[in-house]
XYZ file of C-alpha atoms in Angstrom:
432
model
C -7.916 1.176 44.091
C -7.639 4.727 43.175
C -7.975 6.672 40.178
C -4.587 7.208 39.672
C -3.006 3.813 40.659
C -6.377 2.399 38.362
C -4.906 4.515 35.660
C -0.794 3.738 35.719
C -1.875 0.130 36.693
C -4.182 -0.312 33.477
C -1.657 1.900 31.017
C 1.077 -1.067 32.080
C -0.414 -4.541 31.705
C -2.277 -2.623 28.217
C 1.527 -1.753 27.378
C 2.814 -4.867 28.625
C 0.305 -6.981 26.428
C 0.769 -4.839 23.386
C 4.539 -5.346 23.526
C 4.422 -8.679 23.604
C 2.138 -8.745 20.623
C 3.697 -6.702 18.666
C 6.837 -8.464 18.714
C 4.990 -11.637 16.950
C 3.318 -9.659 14.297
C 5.021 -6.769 13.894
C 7.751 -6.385 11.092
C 10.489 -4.369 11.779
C 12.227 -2.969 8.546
C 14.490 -0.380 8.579
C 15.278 -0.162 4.902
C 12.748 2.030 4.208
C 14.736 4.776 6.011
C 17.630 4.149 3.310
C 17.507 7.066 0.353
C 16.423 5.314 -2.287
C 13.141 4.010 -0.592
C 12.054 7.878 0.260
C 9.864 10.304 -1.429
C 12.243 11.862 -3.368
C 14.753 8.463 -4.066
C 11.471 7.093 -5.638
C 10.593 9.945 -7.452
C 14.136 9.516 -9.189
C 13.662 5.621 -10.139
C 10.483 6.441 -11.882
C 11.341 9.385 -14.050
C 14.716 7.092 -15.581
C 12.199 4.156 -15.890
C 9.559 6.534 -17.824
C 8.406 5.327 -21.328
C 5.404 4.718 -23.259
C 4.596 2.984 -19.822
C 6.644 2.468 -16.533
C 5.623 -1.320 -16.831
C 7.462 -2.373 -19.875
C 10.621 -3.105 -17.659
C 8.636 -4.375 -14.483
C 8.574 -8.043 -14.760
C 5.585 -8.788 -15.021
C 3.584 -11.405 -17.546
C 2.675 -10.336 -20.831
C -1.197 -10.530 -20.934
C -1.187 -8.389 -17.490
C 0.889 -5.647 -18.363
C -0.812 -5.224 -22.011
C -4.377 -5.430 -20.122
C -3.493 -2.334 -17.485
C -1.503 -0.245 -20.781
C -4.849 -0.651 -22.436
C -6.535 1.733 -20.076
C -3.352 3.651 -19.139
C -2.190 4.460 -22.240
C -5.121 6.573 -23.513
C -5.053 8.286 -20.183
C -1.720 9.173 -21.055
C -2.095 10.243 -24.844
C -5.416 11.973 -23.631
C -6.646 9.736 -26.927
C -10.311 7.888 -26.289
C -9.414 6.140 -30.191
C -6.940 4.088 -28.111
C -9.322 2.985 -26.172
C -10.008 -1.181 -26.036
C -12.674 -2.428 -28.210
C -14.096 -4.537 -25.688
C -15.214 -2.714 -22.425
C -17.906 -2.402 -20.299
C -20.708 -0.058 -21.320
C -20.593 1.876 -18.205
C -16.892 1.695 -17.473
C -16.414 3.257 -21.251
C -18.328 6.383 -20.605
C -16.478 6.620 -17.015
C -13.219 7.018 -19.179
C -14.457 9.041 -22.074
C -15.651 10.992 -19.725
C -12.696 11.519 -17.706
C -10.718 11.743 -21.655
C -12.781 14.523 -22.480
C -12.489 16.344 -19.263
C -8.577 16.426 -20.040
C -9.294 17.239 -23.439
C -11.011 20.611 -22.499
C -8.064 21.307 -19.873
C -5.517 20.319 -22.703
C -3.949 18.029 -20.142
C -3.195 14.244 -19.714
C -3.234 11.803 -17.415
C 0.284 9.824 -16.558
C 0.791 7.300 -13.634
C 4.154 6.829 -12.825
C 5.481 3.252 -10.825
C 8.320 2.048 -9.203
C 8.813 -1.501 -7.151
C 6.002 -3.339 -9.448
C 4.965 -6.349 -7.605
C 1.476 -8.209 -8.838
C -0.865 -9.833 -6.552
C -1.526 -13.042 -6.338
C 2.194 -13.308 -7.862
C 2.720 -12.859 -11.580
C -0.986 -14.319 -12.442
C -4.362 -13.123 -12.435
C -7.153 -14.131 -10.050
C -9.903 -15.958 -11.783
C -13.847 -17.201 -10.838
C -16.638 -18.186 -12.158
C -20.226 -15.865 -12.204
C -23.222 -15.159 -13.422
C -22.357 -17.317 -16.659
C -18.916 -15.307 -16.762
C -15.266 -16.288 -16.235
C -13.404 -13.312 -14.255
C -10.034 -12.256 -13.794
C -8.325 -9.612 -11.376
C -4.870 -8.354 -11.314
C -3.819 -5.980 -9.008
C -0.479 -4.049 -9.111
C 1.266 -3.125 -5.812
C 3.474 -0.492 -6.215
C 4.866 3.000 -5.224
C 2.991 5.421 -7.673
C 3.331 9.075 -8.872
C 0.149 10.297 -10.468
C 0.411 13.652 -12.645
C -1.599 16.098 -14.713
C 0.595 17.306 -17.559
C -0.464 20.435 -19.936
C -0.200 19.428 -23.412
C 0.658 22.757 -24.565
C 3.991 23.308 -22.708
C 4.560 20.213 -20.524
C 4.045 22.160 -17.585
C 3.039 19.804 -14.476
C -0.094 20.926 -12.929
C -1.122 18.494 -10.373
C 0.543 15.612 -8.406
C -0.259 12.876 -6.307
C 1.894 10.723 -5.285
C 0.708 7.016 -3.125
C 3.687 5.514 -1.472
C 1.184 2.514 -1.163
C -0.299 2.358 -4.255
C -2.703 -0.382 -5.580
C -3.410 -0.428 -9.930
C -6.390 -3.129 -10.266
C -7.701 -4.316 -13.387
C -11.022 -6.395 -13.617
C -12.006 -8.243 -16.862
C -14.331 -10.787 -18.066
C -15.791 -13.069 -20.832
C -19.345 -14.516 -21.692
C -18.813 -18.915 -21.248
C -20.672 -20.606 -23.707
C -23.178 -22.629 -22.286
C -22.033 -25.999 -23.942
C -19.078 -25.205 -21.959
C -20.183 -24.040 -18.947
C -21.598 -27.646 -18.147
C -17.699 -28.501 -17.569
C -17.510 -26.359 -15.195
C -13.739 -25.507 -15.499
C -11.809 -22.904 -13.867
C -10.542 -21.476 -16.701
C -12.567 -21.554 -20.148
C -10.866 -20.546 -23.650
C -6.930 -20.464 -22.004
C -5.826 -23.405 -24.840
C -7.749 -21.053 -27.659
C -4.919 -18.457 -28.278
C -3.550 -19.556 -31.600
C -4.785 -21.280 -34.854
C -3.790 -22.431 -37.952
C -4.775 -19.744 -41.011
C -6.981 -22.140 -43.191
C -5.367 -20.061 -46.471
C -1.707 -19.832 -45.843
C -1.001 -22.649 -43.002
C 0.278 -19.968 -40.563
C -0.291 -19.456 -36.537
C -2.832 -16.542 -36.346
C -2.988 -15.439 -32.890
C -6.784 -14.826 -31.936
C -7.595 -11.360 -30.388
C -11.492 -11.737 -30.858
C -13.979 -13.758 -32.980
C -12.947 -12.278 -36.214
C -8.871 -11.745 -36.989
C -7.476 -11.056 -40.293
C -3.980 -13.411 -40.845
C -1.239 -10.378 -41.373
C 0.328 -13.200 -44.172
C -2.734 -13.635 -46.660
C -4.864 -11.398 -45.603
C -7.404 -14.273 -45.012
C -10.434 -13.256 -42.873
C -10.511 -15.934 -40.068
C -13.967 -15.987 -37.407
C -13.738 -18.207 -34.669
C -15.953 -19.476 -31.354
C -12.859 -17.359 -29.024
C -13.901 -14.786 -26.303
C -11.940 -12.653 -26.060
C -11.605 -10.640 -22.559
C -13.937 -7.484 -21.582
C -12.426 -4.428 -19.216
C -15.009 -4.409 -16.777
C -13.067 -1.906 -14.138
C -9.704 0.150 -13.617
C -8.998 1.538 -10.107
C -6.047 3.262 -8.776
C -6.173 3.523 -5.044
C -3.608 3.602 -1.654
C -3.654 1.513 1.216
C -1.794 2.082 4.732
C 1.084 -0.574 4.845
C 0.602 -3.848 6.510
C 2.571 -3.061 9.591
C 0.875 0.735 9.911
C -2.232 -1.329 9.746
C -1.140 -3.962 12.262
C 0.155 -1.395 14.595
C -3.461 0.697 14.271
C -4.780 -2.322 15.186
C -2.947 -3.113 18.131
C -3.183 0.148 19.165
C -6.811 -0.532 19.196
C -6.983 -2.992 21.250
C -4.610 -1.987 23.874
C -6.807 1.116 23.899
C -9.386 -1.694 24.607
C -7.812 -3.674 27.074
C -6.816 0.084 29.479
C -10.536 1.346 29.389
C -11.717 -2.964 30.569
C -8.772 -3.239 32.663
C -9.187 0.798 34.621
C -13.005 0.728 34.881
C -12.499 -2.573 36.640
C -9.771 -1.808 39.066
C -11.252 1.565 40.165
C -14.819 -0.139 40.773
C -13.666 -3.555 42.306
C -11.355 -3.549 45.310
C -9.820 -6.832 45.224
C -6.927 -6.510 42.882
C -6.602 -9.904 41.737
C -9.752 -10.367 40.659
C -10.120 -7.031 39.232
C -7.511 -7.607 36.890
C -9.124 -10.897 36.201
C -12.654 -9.459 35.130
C -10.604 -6.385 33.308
C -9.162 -9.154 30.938
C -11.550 -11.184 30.586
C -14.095 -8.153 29.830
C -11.454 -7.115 27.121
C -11.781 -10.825 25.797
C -15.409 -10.360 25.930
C -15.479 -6.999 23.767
C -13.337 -8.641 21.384
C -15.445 -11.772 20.627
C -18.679 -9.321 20.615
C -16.873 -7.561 17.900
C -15.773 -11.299 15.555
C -20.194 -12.686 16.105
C -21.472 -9.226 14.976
C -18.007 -9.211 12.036
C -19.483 -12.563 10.944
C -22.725 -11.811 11.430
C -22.900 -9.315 9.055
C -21.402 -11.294 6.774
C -23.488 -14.655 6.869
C -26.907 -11.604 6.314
C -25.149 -10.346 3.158
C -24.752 -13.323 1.556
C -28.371 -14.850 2.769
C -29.796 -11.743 1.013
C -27.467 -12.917 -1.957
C -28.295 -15.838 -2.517
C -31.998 -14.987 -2.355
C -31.500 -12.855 -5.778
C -32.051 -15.378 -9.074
C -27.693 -14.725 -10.900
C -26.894 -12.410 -8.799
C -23.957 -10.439 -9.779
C -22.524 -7.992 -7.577
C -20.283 -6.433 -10.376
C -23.113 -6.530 -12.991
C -24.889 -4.320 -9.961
C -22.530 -2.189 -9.663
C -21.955 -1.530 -13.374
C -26.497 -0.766 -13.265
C -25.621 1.400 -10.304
C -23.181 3.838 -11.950
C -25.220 3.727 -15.188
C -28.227 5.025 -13.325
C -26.796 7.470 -10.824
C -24.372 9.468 -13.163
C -25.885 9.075 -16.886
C -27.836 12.049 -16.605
C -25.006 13.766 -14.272
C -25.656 17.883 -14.940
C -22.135 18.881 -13.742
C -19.297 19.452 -16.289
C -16.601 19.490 -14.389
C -16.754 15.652 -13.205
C -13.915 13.983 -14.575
C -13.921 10.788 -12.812
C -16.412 8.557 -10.789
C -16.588 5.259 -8.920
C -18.244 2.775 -7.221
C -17.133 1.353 -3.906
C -18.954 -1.006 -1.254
C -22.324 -2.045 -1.934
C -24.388 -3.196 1.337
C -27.373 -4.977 0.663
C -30.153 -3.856 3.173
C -33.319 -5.258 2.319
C -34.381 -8.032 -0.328
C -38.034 -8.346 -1.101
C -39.160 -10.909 -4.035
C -42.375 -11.490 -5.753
C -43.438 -13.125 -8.312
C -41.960 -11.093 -11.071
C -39.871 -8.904 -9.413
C -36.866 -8.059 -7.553
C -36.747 -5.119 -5.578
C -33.613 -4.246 -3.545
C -32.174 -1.723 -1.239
C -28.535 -0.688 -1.292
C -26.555 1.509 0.348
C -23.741 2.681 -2.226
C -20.161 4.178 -1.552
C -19.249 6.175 -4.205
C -16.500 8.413 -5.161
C -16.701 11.806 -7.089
C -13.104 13.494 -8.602
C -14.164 16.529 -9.973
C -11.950 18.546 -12.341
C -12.699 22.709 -12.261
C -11.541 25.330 -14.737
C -7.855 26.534 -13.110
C -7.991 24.304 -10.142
C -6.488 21.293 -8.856
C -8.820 18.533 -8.777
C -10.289 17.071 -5.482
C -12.084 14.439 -4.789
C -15.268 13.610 -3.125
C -16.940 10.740 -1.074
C -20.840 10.152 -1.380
C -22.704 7.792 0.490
C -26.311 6.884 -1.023
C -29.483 4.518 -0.332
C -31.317 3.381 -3.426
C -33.821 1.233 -4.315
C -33.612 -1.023 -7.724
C -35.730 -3.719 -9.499
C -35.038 -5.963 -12.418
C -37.133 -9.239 -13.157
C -36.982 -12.159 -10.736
C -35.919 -14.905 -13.251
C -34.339 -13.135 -16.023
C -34.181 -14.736 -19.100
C -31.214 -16.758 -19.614
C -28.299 -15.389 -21.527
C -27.166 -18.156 -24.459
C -25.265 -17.993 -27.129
C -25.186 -20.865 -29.207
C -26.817 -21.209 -32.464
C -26.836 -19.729 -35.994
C -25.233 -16.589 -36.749
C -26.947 -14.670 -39.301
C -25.781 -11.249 -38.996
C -23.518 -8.781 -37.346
C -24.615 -6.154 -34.675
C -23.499 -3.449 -32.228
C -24.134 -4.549 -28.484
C -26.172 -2.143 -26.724
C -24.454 -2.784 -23.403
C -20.647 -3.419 -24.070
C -20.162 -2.331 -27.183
C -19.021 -4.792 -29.496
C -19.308 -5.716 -32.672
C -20.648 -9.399 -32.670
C -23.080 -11.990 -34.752
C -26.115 -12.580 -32.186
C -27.283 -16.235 -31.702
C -30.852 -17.468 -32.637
C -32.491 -15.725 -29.045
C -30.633 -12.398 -30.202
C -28.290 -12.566 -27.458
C -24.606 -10.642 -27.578
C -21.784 -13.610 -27.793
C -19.739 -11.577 -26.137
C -21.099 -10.272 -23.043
C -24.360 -12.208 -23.724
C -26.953 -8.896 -23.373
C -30.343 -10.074 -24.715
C -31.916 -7.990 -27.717
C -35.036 -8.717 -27.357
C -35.760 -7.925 -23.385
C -33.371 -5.981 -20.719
C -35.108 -7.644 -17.767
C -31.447 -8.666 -16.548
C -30.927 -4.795 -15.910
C -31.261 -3.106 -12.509
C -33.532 0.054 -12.584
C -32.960 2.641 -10.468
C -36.665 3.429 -8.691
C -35.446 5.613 -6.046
């Protein structure tokens, strides 16, 4: 066949196929050309909906909304003293950080949202790891994020994410006389006692509350929950993603289907190898998908409590604690791809390649934000020592890695976060 009848012939049964996909995945909604789900329409709904936070009239459960206006709310009042008690080390000095940053502009940080939907539905998503119970919310919304002055109100930067995504991570050290039930869900029933003084319900925030009726100074055994990560990020919509994906491989299915009608002369059974070539590319594409996947986790499970967020928190500890530039304001870590495991018989040593994000804040400018791609190479003890917690509490400490004030057990270990006093070999180290 010739070029050009190999072309128009390949660009129809591509078309032909993609059509008839399409229509069985493929959502068709034409309410989003209606006013009030544009730009501007938006834009309208979220400045009459604007409070202390746009979430108060959203819907959504108690406990989530109070643990994303946590973290939003200082943003907003540019005030690090509103900041949670309980938080990641690393995560606290990637907000202070960004706090101070506005501080020195005299600007804050507000993040608008209409159409508030949660994901999985009104709940969070909890796990169990590395002697941890984890939950993750994560907000779906449409999202308007601005830099206001604080001298005249003056709006100095927007951004605004039609496809916005608001996730919160948290977390809470399980006991280990508890974690031999191996529940999904440790502490939920703890919420509320009785005040020992007065006979009133005393709702527990922490291991020490005070009762607001006597005054009584009440500790308990109850963990309370640790912000581990905030993220505010946009993602194409699901049929934009669908269609790019489609598009994809009808752009696969032309290039099989032309190559093989322009080399072979026998139409039939051109078209025949064309598809099942395309077929072919696709299934090459799923092994090596899944191949990479069944590698990561081999290389996972070869690492003694291996914690991929734990790792993450070491990694931005080590890459941006000594950070020269000023006018950083924000940082995060993305993907982490394990590349090579290598254990002896003390040590760990891993390579990572990290995707990171920079968002820089200059003197006058709007601020703009950078991607960085690094390898590194960490270590950290092969069998570090197990974190516990139980025992006799003798006195009160400040937790070197998340902060809070707690009574350390009889191996000097945090109760919170359970961080061991008297050796770090839990912690990554950045070698190179």
């Amino acid at each position: 066949m010739g070029l050009s009848d190999a072309s128009w012939f390949a660009a129809t049964v591509a078309i032909l196929l993609g059509i008839y996909i399409g229509e069985r995945i493929l959502d068709i909604d034409f309410s989003v050309f209606l006013a009030k789900n544009r730009k501007k329409g938006k834009i309208k709904r979220m400045m009459e909906q604007r409070g202390d936070t746009t979430l108060q009239k959203s819907g959504i459960r108690r406990d989530i909304r109070k643990a994303f206006e946590r973290i939003l709310i200082p943003l907003e009042k540019a005030d690090k003293n509103r900041l949670p008690s309980r938080m990641d080390m690393t995560f606290r000095k990637n907000i202070v950080r960004q706090i101070d940053r506005l501080n020195q502009q005299k600007l804050c940080r507000e993040i608008l949202m209409t159409d508030v939907e949660t994901q999985p539905d009104n709940d969070f998503e909890r796990w169990n790891n590395d002697g941890r119970e984890w939950r993750e919310s994560i907000i779906k919304c449409s999202a308007l994020e601005r830099l206001i002055s604080t001298e005249d109100g003056k709006i100095r930067y927007e951004n605004y994410r039609k496809h916005a995504y608001l996730r919160i991570l948290q977390s809470r050290h399980i006991r280990n006389s508890d974690r031999v039930q191996k529940k999904k869900s440790y502490y939920s029933t703890v919420q509320k006692i009785i005040c020992p003084s007065c006979g009133a319900s005393v709702e527990l925030t922490g291991q020490q509350v005070v009762c607001e009726y006597c005054g009584g100074v009440i500790r308990s055994e109850f963990y309370d929950w640790q912000t581990e990560r905030f993220e505010v990020y946009e993602r194409i919509g699901t049929n934009l993603r669908r269609a790019l994906l489609l598009t994809g491989a009808m752009g696969i299915v032309y290039v099989c289907v032309f190559l093989c009608l322009y080399m072979i002369e026998d139409t039939e059974v051109s078209l025949t190898a064309g598809v099942g070539a395309a077929l072919l590319v696709f299934v090459l594409i799923l092994v090596s998908n899944q191949f990479f996947r069944n590698r990561q986790e081999k290389m996972a499970d070869s690492i003694v409590r291996y914690s991929e967020n734990y790792l993450r928190s070491c990694i931005g500890d080590a890459i941006y604690n000594e950070t020269e530039s000023d006018e950083l304001m924000d940082y995060g870590i993305g993907n982490i791809t394990l590349k090579k495991v290598v254990n002896t018989e003390d040590i760990t040593k891993i390579k990572v390649k990290v995707y990171a994000s920079e968002t820089y804040l200059p003197d006058r400018r709007n601020p703009y934000t950078k991607k960085v791609k690094r390898t590194l190479i960490m270590q950290r003890a092969r069998y570090p020592e197990r974190r516990r917690e139980d025992g006799v509490f003798f006195m009160e400490k400040e937790c070197p890695s998340c902060g809070a004030n707690f009574v350390p057990d009889e191996n000097h270990c945090c109760s919170f976060c359970g961080y061991s006093l008297k050796s770090d070999n839990a912690k990554w180290v950045l070698i190179k």
